[in-house]
Backbone as JSON, one array per atom type, in Angstrom:
{
  "sequence": "MKIGLLFGSFNPIHIGHLIIANYMANYTALDKVWLVVSPQNPLKKYGDLINTYDRLEMAKLATDNATNIDVSDVELKLPQPSYTIDTLAHLKEKYPEHEFALIMGSDNLVTLHKWKNYKLILRDYKIFVYPRPGYENAELASHPAVTITMTPQMELSATFIRKSIAEKKNVQYFVPDAVLKFIENKSLYR",
  "N": [[12.33, 12.05, -62.4], [9.03, 10.7, -61.68], [8.18, 7.66, -60.87], [5.64, 5.29, -60.99], [5.34, 1.91, -59.43], [3.77, -0.8, -60.47], [3.26, -3.67, -59.5], [2.77, -7.14, -60.11], [1.58, -10.6, -61.09], [0.59, -10.87, -63.5], [-1.05, -12.63, -64.89], [-2.99, -13.94, -66.85], [-1.93, -10.51, -68.26], [-4.51, -8.03, -68.39], [-7.02, -5.85, -69.31], [-7.91, -4.45, -67.15], [-5.39, -4.24, -65.75], [-4.19, -2.46, -67.41], [-5.92, -0.23, -67.47], [-5.64, 0.6, -64.96], [-3.06, 1.23, -64.78], [-2.71, 3.23, -67.04], [-4.26, 5.13, -66.0], [-3.0, 5.99, -63.33], [-0.71, 6.73, -64.65], [-1.46, 9.1, -65.94], [-3.59, 10.55, -64.37], [-2.21, 11.35, -61.91], [0.06, 12.23, -59.62], [2.27, 11.08, -60.81], [4.62, 10.37, -63.36], [5.33, 8.31, -64.94], [4.61, 4.9, -65.45], [5.64, 1.59, -64.19], [5.23, -1.48, -64.95], [5.93, -4.25, -63.01], [6.66, -7.18, -63.32], [6.32, -10.21, -61.39], [8.09, -12.95, -60.27], [7.05, -14.64, -58.47], [4.59, -14.12, -55.85], [5.39, -14.08, -52.73], [3.2, -13.88, -50.81], [1.06, -15.17, -52.08], [-0.08, -18.47, -53.25], [1.73, -20.94, -55.38], [-0.03, -22.05, -57.26], [-1.56, -21.73, -60.59], [0.57, -20.52, -62.25], [2.04, -19.59, -65.26], [4.94, -19.63, -67.31], [7.41, -17.29, -66.3], [8.66, -15.85, -68.41], [6.72, -15.84, -70.61], [4.65, -14.39, -69.24], [5.88, -11.85, -69.14], [6.35, -11.18, -71.71], [3.6, -11.02, -72.77], [3.15, -8.55, -71.12], [4.41, -6.94, -72.18], [3.77, -6.9, -74.83], [1.15, -5.83, -74.57], [1.55, -3.24, -73.96], [2.96, -2.21, -75.77], [2.39, 0.15, -77.49], [2.1, 2.13, -75.7], [2.88, 5.55, -74.22], [3.57, 6.24, -71.69], [3.88, 4.02, -70.13], [5.78, 1.24, -69.02], [7.56, -1.9, -69.04], [8.98, -3.66, -66.52], [11.47, -6.09, -66.0], [12.81, -6.36, -63.61], [12.56, -7.88, -61.18], [12.95, -10.55, -62.13], [15.64, -10.84, -61.97], [16.39, -10.93, -59.6], [17.13, -12.03, -56.02], [14.97, -14.98, -55.35], [12.29, -15.61, -52.72], [10.64, -12.71, -54.13], [10.65, -9.63, -52.4], [8.95, -6.59, -51.87], [10.29, -4.66, -50.48], [12.89, -5.07, -51.18], [13.18, -4.75, -53.64], [12.48, -2.35, -54.48], [14.65, -1.04, -52.68], [16.79, -2.0, -54.41], [16.13, -0.77, -56.97], [16.17, 1.85, -56.18], [19.0, 2.42, -55.84], [19.75, 1.65, -58.4], [19.0, 3.34, -59.98], [19.29, 6.21, -59.09], [18.51, 8.88, -59.97], [15.59, 8.71, -60.37], [12.42, 8.9, -58.64], [10.81, 6.67, -56.79], [7.5, 5.2, -56.26], [4.69, 3.37, -55.02], [2.16, 1.41, -56.4], [-1.08, 0.12, -55.48], [-3.73, -1.71, -55.0], [-6.74, -1.43, -52.98], [-6.93, -3.8, -51.49], [-4.51, -4.9, -51.04], [-3.69, -2.86, -49.47], [-4.94, -3.24, -47.03], [-3.49, -5.64, -46.27], [-1.05, -4.79, -45.97], [0.51, -4.69, -43.54], [1.69, -7.13, -43.26], [3.59, -7.47, -44.87], [7.09, -7.65, -45.55], [9.12, -5.57, -43.76], [7.25, -3.47, -43.98], [7.06, -0.79, -42.69], [9.19, 0.59, -43.04], [8.52, 0.9, -45.99], [6.15, 2.67, -45.61], [7.43, 4.78, -44.85], [9.43, 5.43, -46.51], [8.29, 5.82, -49.05], [5.95, 6.92, -51.55], [2.65, 5.74, -51.95], [0.18, 4.83, -54.06], [-3.1, 4.43, -54.09], [-5.82, 2.19, -55.66], [-8.93, 1.69, -55.91], [-10.62, -1.03, -54.4], [-13.5, -3.42, -54.76], [-15.04, -4.01, -51.57], [-13.0, -3.33, -49.95], [-13.16, -0.94, -48.74], [-12.23, 0.54, -46.22], [-9.45, 0.57, -45.23], [-7.2, 0.38, -42.64], [-4.76, 1.82, -43.02], [-5.2, 4.03, -44.84], [-5.33, 6.56, -44.14], [-2.72, 7.29, -43.8], [0.24, 9.39, -44.07], [1.83, 8.87, -46.29], [0.29, 7.77, -48.22], [-2.18, 7.74, -50.87], [-5.14, 7.88, -51.65], [-6.73, 6.97, -54.86], [-9.12, 7.67, -57.68], [-9.49, 5.7, -59.29], [-10.96, 4.28, -61.87], [-12.75, 1.57, -61.43], [-12.79, -1.92, -62.18], [-14.44, -5.1, -62.0], [-12.71, -7.4, -62.88], [-10.62, -10.22, -63.43], [-7.43, -11.97, -63.62], [-7.68, -14.57, -62.76], [-10.4, -15.15, -63.66], [-10.2, -14.75, -66.52], [-8.47, -16.94, -67.03], [-9.94, -19.25, -66.2], [-11.82, -18.86, -68.04], [-10.83, -18.99, -70.63], [-9.87, -21.68, -70.51], [-12.12, -22.91, -70.39], [-12.96, -22.46, -73.1], [-14.03, -20.38, -73.7], [-14.95, -16.96, -75.09], [-12.69, -14.45, -74.81], [-12.33, -11.9, -75.99], [-11.6, -8.29, -76.17], [-11.25, -8.34, -73.26], [-8.73, -8.88, -72.55], [-5.54, -7.36, -74.35], [-5.65, -7.5, -78.04], [-3.08, -8.4, -79.01], [-1.85, -9.73, -76.98], [-3.93, -11.89, -76.86], [-3.74, -12.73, -79.33], [-1.3, -13.93, -78.7], [-1.48, -15.91, -76.58], [-3.17, -17.6, -77.69], [-1.59, -18.72, -79.72], [0.41, -20.09, -78.28], [-1.03, -21.7, -76.74], [-1.9, -21.22, -74.01], [-3.01, -21.65, -70.95], [-5.09, -23.64, -71.28]],
  "CA": [[10.95, 11.33, -62.8], [8.27, 10.01, -60.56], [7.77, 6.4, -61.66], [4.83, 4.39, -59.94], [5.66, 0.7, -59.64], [2.49, -1.54, -60.42], [3.63, -5.12, -59.18], [1.98, -8.12, -60.64], [2.14, -11.71, -61.65], [0.18, -10.28, -64.65], [-0.74, -13.95, -65.56], [-2.24, -12.66, -67.91], [-2.21, -9.13, -68.14], [-5.35, -7.78, -69.05], [-7.53, -4.44, -69.69], [-7.81, -3.82, -66.07], [-4.19, -3.58, -65.23], [-3.94, -1.26, -68.11], [-6.92, 0.78, -67.08], [-5.2, 1.05, -63.66], [-1.53, 1.85, -65.27], [-3.2, 4.6, -67.57], [-4.92, 6.36, -64.92], [-1.83, 6.6, -62.44], [0.53, 7.57, -65.2], [-1.97, 10.16, -66.52], [-4.42, 11.37, -63.44], [-1.99, 11.54, -60.51], [1.35, 12.96, -59.54], [3.22, 10.24, -61.45], [5.32, 10.82, -64.66], [5.46, 7.28, -65.6], [4.29, 3.57, -64.67], [6.52, 0.38, -64.64], [4.65, -2.79, -64.73], [6.77, -5.05, -62.6], [6.48, -8.84, -63.51], [6.79, -10.97, -60.25], [8.24, -14.45, -60.62], [6.34, -15.35, -57.67], [4.45, -13.5, -55.0], [5.74, -14.62, -51.49], [2.17, -13.99, -49.93], [0.24, -16.11, -52.74], [0.08, -19.78, -53.83], [2.13, -20.94, -56.94], [-0.99, -22.34, -58.08], [-1.25, -21.92, -62.21], [1.42, -19.37, -62.7], [2.78, -19.78, -66.24], [6.24, -19.26, -67.37], [7.6, -15.84, -66.42], [8.97, -14.92, -69.61], [5.54, -15.52, -71.27], [4.02, -13.02, -68.91], [6.66, -10.84, -69.08], [6.29, -11.17, -72.95], [2.5, -10.26, -73.13], [3.01, -7.32, -70.67], [5.6, -6.03, -73.26], [2.68, -6.9, -75.87], [0.02, -4.97, -74.07], [2.1, -1.8, -73.61], [4.01, -1.93, -76.9], [2.45, 1.54, -77.83], [1.92, 3.21, -74.41], [3.85, 6.48, -74.16], [4.41, 6.67, -70.4], [3.79, 2.6, -69.24], [7.04, 0.36, -69.39], [7.49, -3.16, -68.39], [10.22, -4.21, -65.81], [12.05, -7.46, -65.46], [13.64, -6.23, -62.31], [12.32, -8.79, -60.02], [13.73, -11.77, -62.41], [17.21, -10.75, -61.59], [16.74, -10.54, -57.83], [17.01, -13.31, -55.53], [13.46, -15.31, -54.74], [11.35, -15.21, -53.21], [10.99, -11.34, -54.26], [10.02, -8.65, -51.53], [8.89, -5.39, -52.48], [11.16, -3.44, -50.07], [14.25, -5.37, -51.57], [13.12, -4.41, -54.97], [12.38, -0.72, -54.23], [16.14, -0.75, -52.51], [17.75, -2.3, -55.82], [15.79, 0.04, -57.96], [16.74, 3.28, -55.63], [20.19, 2.18, -56.07], [20.23, 1.56, -59.89], [18.16, 4.62, -60.74], [19.19, 7.25, -58.17], [17.64, 10.12, -60.44], [14.02, 8.63, -60.16], [11.6, 8.91, -57.5], [9.69, 5.5, -57.05], [6.2, 5.13, -55.51], [4.03, 1.93, -55.24], [0.69, 1.35, -56.85], [-1.68, -0.83, -55.07], [-4.96, -2.03, -54.46], [-7.12, -1.15, -51.34], [-7.15, -4.85, -50.77], [-3.4, -4.73, -50.67], [-3.18, -1.62, -48.41], [-5.52, -3.92, -45.79], [-2.56, -6.7, -45.65], [0.32, -4.15, -46.01], [0.96, -4.92, -42.3], [2.14, -8.39, -43.45], [4.73, -7.17, -46.12], [8.68, -7.3, -45.14], [9.38, -4.38, -43.65], [6.42, -2.07, -44.44], [7.16, 0.28, -42.02], [10.3, 1.38, -44.17], [7.97, 1.32, -47.25], [5.52, 3.84, -45.6], [8.14, 6.01, -44.5], [10.46, 6.15, -47.55], [7.97, 5.5, -50.3], [4.55, 7.31, -51.43], [1.82, 4.66, -52.32], [-1.13, 5.3, -54.68], [-4.13, 3.23, -54.15], [-6.69, 2.16, -56.36], [-10.11, 1.02, -54.95], [-11.18, -2.33, -54.92], [-14.84, -3.53, -54.11], [-15.07, -4.6, -50.38], [-11.77, -3.04, -49.05], [-12.96, 0.63, -48.79], [-11.73, 1.06, -44.91], [-8.04, 0.14, -44.69], [-6.63, 1.26, -41.46], [-3.53, 2.62, -43.65], [-5.73, 4.75, -45.85], [-5.29, 7.8, -43.57], [-1.45, 7.5, -43.44], [0.41, 10.43, -45.22], [2.27, 8.38, -47.75], [-1.0, 6.93, -48.71], [-3.14, 8.4, -51.75], [-6.25, 6.92, -52.22], [-7.22, 7.48, -56.0], [-10.56, 7.66, -58.04], [-9.24, 5.03, -60.55], [-12.04, 3.52, -62.53], [-13.01, -0.02, -60.9], [-13.29, -2.89, -62.82], [-14.17, -6.41, -61.5], [-12.02, -8.21, -63.74], [-9.44, -10.9, -62.83], [-6.72, -12.92, -64.46], [-8.06, -15.86, -62.59], [-11.74, -15.21, -64.51], [-9.63, -14.97, -67.63], [-7.68, -18.17, -67.14], [-10.74, -19.92, -66.41], [-12.63, -18.73, -69.21], [-9.91, -19.8, -71.7], [-9.77, -23.36, -70.15], [-13.65, -23.31, -70.83], [-12.97, -22.31, -74.09], [-15.06, -18.92, -74.08], [-14.29, -15.75, -75.95], [-11.93, -13.21, -74.02], [-11.61, -10.8, -76.77], [-11.68, -7.07, -75.33], [-10.53, -8.56, -71.8], [-7.08, -8.81, -73.11], [-5.36, -6.91, -75.78], [-5.64, -8.35, -78.93], [-1.59, -9.0, -79.36], [-2.0, -10.81, -75.99], [-4.82, -12.67, -76.85], [-3.03, -13.78, -80.09], [0.31, -14.66, -78.17], [-2.08, -17.05, -75.77], [-3.75, -18.83, -78.53], [-0.24, -19.26, -80.6], [0.97, -20.86, -77.33], [-2.03, -22.74, -76.12], [-1.43, -21.17, -72.79], [-4.38, -21.88, -69.97], [-6.04, -24.67, -71.89]],
  "C": [[10.2, 10.59, -61.97], [7.54, 8.64, -61.24], [6.91, 5.53, -60.48], [5.23, 2.76, -60.43], [4.46, -0.16, -59.52], [3.09, -2.92, -60.39], [2.32, -6.32, -59.45], [2.41, -9.59, -61.14], [1.52, -11.39, -63.24], [-0.11, -11.99, -65.61], [-2.5, -14.32, -66.14], [-2.51, -11.54, -67.65], [-3.58, -8.84, -68.98], [-6.04, -6.29, -69.0], [-7.51, -3.58, -68.41], [-6.45, -3.39, -65.38], [-3.89, -2.74, -66.0], [-4.67, -0.23, -67.84], [-6.1, 1.64, -65.81], [-3.69, 2.07, -64.14], [-1.62, 3.36, -65.92], [-3.49, 5.35, -66.68], [-3.81, 6.94, -63.97], [-0.95, 7.31, -63.46], [-0.09, 9.05, -65.67], [-3.04, 11.24, -65.47], [-3.8, 11.54, -62.06], [-0.67, 12.29, -60.78], [2.65, 12.11, -60.43], [3.57, 10.64, -62.64], [5.14, 9.23, -65.51], [4.8, 5.94, -64.63], [5.02, 2.51, -65.13], [5.51, -0.89, -63.96], [5.84, -3.92, -64.4], [6.27, -6.52, -62.54], [7.15, -9.24, -62.56], [6.86, -12.28, -60.73], [7.13, -14.82, -59.97], [6.16, -14.37, -56.23], [4.55, -14.19, -53.54], [4.2, -14.93, -50.44], [0.81, -14.85, -50.62], [0.71, -17.66, -53.05], [0.72, -19.92, -55.09], [1.09, -21.16, -57.73], [-0.68, -22.55, -59.85], [-0.51, -20.92, -62.82], [2.13, -20.02, -63.9], [4.09, -19.42, -66.37], [6.46, -17.57, -67.49], [7.84, -15.15, -67.46], [7.87, -14.69, -70.52], [5.1, -14.44, -70.64], [4.33, -12.22, -69.02], [6.44, -10.35, -70.92], [4.91, -10.29, -73.41], [2.5, -9.12, -72.12], [3.67, -6.48, -71.53], [4.42, -5.68, -74.51], [1.76, -5.69, -75.86], [0.21, -3.43, -74.09], [2.86, -1.51, -74.88], [3.58, -0.35, -77.54], [2.05, 2.55, -76.92], [3.1, 3.97, -74.77], [4.57, 6.62, -72.81], [3.88, 5.12, -69.56], [4.91, 1.75, -69.93], [6.7, -0.94, -68.63], [8.9, -3.37, -67.86], [10.45, -5.6, -65.35], [12.84, -7.65, -63.96], [13.71, -7.43, -61.36], [13.05, -10.12, -60.52], [15.1, -11.9, -62.14], [17.56, -10.87, -60.22], [16.53, -11.95, -57.22], [15.3, -13.61, -55.04], [13.67, -15.76, -53.47], [11.47, -13.41, -53.34], [9.94, -10.39, -53.33], [9.99, -7.54, -51.98], [10.11, -4.3, -51.97], [12.53, -3.98, -50.79], [14.09, -4.83, -52.87], [13.31, -2.94, -55.29], [14.05, -0.1, -53.65], [17.13, -0.86, -53.84], [17.34, -1.09, -56.67], [16.34, 1.58, -57.58], [18.25, 3.33, -55.84], [20.7, 2.46, -57.68], [19.8, 2.84, -60.61], [18.1, 5.55, -59.78], [18.38, 8.67, -58.45], [16.31, 9.91, -60.46], [13.54, 8.61, -58.8], [10.7, 7.63, -57.31], [8.47, 5.58, -55.95], [5.52, 3.94, -56.12], [2.65, 2.6, -55.56], [0.24, 0.2, -56.31], [-2.96, -1.05, -55.05], [-5.52, -1.84, -53.33], [-7.16, -2.72, -50.91], [-5.82, -5.14, -50.24], [-2.98, -4.02, -49.4], [-3.8, -2.39, -47.14], [-4.62, -4.86, -45.26], [-1.28, -6.15, -45.67], [1.24, -4.4, -44.94], [1.94, -6.06, -42.27], [3.27, -8.53, -44.09], [6.22, -7.24, -45.39], [8.78, -6.09, -44.99], [8.64, -3.21, -44.2], [6.52, -0.9, -43.79], [8.11, 1.35, -42.74], [9.49, 1.81, -45.51], [7.32, 2.54, -46.96], [6.34, 4.88, -45.23], [8.96, 6.53, -45.55], [9.55, 6.3, -49.07], [6.03, 6.5, -50.38], [3.69, 5.89, -52.1], [0.48, 5.35, -52.63], [-1.87, 3.99, -54.52], [-5.22, 3.29, -54.95], [-7.92, 1.52, -55.94], [-10.54, -0.59, -55.67], [-12.42, -2.85, -53.98], [-14.55, -4.5, -52.55], [-13.88, -4.2, -49.53], [-11.73, -1.52, -49.09], [-12.24, 1.3, -47.42], [-10.79, 0.7, -44.51], [-7.78, 1.04, -43.89], [-5.72, 2.23, -41.79], [-4.08, 3.94, -44.63], [-5.6, 6.18, -45.2], [-3.71, 8.2, -43.49], [-0.81, 8.66, -44.64], [1.07, 10.14, -46.37], [1.39, 7.83, -48.62], [-1.84, 8.09, -49.56], [-3.82, 7.58, -52.13], [-7.09, 7.67, -53.82], [-8.56, 7.07, -56.56], [-10.27, 6.87, -59.46], [-10.51, 4.36, -60.68], [-12.03, 1.81, -62.12], [-13.41, -0.87, -61.89], [-13.12, -3.97, -62.42], [-13.69, -7.35, -62.63], [-10.95, -8.93, -63.65], [-8.75, -11.71, -63.77], [-7.14, -14.24, -64.17], [-9.67, -16.13, -63.61], [-11.19, -15.62, -65.96], [-9.27, -16.48, -67.96], [-8.83, -19.34, -67.12], [-11.56, -19.86, -67.71], [-11.92, -19.3, -70.61], [-9.97, -21.21, -71.7], [-11.14, -23.93, -70.57], [-13.77, -23.04, -72.35], [-14.0, -21.35, -74.62], [-14.13, -17.71, -74.45], [-13.65, -14.83, -74.75], [-11.72, -12.31, -74.69], [-12.25, -9.51, -75.86], [-11.49, -7.27, -73.92], [-9.21, -8.47, -71.68], [-6.86, -8.1, -74.43], [-5.07, -7.86, -76.81], [-4.27, -9.11, -79.22], [-1.51, -9.91, -78.2], [-2.65, -12.09, -76.32], [-4.11, -13.69, -78.07], [-1.88, -14.56, -79.57], [-0.42, -16.16, -77.24], [-2.62, -17.99, -76.56], [-2.49, -19.37, -79.35], [0.36, -20.01, -79.71], [0.31, -21.73, -76.42], [-2.13, -22.56, -74.67], [-3.0, -21.25, -72.2], [-5.18, -22.84, -70.38], [-5.84, -25.83, -70.84]]
}
């Protein structure tokens, strides 16, 4: 089975993430998508990252009825900080029957050269890239391992959602109903 890995903090998960995952699972050569909840991205500031297990639970709630999208907690069990190459090696060893690929935005493709062992990633894995405004001409876009997709673009960010919640604005339709209920019940991002 070809499994696409969409890494993220999912702080919180929103419909933009789900649209990307759904597109990749249904409109590319991938059979399934795993949303990999990352405890902490080594290239990002810690900022207002909420509890990892709350982010994991929201991802599970958001994908509860999805047939070809699952949530993975693999990075929660690996040493920190988590590097993609280490996670890929772990998954390859644990699930030798699967073929893993990366899913990333064109903004990440621009900075891929900063990732730990990025040349190994390009050598050993396929990368499915979804467009992000302002990042159309990544140097690695023509690499044989890279597939640029026509994933629908949506300018929605978790930062915008967190800020909106803090300002007591309505975020209905930006996040799945079950996720919104979870956020409200736990008073997250207030």
